Amino acid sequence: AARLAGSVNIPLTLIQRALEEVDGQRPVLLYCNSGQRSGMAKQLLDACGFSIVHNLGSYTCLRSGS
């Protein structure tokens, strides 16, 4: 999967298992190919009490600067 430099790739299907590894007090930036899965991940992280979560949306749009 394509990813931004310095990012950590956690597939949506594994995100619940990875919650303990993510610092809930630091900003979390989410993106995926279309923005749909990152939106679902944001809802999950919000519900789990993460304080600063941003859905950046589509990786394709991020790369192109759209």
Coordinates of C-alpha atoms in Angstrom, one line a residue:
A1 CA 0.0 0.0 0.0
A2 CA 1.2 3.5 -0.8
R3 CA 2.0 5.7 2.2
L4 CA 3.3 9.0 3.3
A5 CA 6.9 9.2 4.5
G6 CA 7.2 8.6 8.2
S7 CA 3.7 7.2 8.5
V8 CA 2.7 3.9 10.1
N9 CA 0.3 1.7 8.0
I10 CA -2.4 0.0 10.2
P11 CA -5.1 -1.6 8.1
L12 CA -8.6 -0.8 9.2
T13 CA -9.3 -4.5 9.9
L14 CA -6.4 -4.5 12.5
I15 CA -6.9 -1.0 14.0
Q16 CA -8.6 -2.3 17.2
R17 CA -5.7 -4.5 18.0
A18 CA -3.3 -1.6 17.5
L19 CA -5.0 0.9 19.7
E20 CA -2.7 0.2 22.7
E21 CA 0.3 1.1 20.5
V22 CA -1.1 4.5 19.5
D23 CA -0.6 7.5 21.9
G24 CA -4.1 8.8 22.4
Q25 CA -2.8 12.2 23.5
R26 CA -0.8 12.9 20.3
P27 CA -2.5 14.0 17.1
V28 CA -3.4 11.1 14.8
L29 CA -3.7 11.7 11.1
L30 CA -5.6 9.2 9.0
Y31 CA -5.8 8.6 5.3
C32 CA -6.5 5.8 2.8
N33 CA -6.9 5.4 -0.9
S34 CA -10.4 6.9 -1.1
G35 CA -11.0 8.4 2.4
Q36 CA -13.8 6.0 3.3
R37 CA -11.8 3.6 5.5
S38 CA -9.9 6.5 7.2
G39 CA -13.4 8.0 8.0
M40 CA -14.4 4.8 9.6
A41 CA -11.1 4.6 11.5
K42 CA -11.7 8.2 12.8
Q43 CA -15.1 7.2 14.1
L44 CA -13.6 4.3 16.0
L45 CA -10.7 6.4 17.5
D46 CA -13.1 9.2 18.5
A47 CA -15.3 6.6 20.2
C48 CA -12.3 5.2 22.0
G49 CA -11.4 8.6 23.5
F50 CA -8.6 9.7 21.2
S51 CA -8.4 13.4 21.7
I52 CA -7.0 14.7 18.4
V53 CA -7.9 12.7 15.3
H54 CA -8.0 14.1 11.7
N55 CA -9.2 12.4 8.6
L56 CA -7.0 13.7 5.8
G57 CA -9.0 11.7 3.3
S58 CA -7.7 10.3 0.0
Y59 CA -4.1 9.4 -0.4
T60 CA -4.4 10.2 -4.1
C61 CA -5.6 13.8 -3.3
L62 CA -2.9 14.2 -0.7
R63 CA -0.2 13.3 -3.2
S64 CA -1.5 15.5 -5.9
G65 CA -2.1 18.5 -3.6
S66 CA -5.9 18.6 -4.3

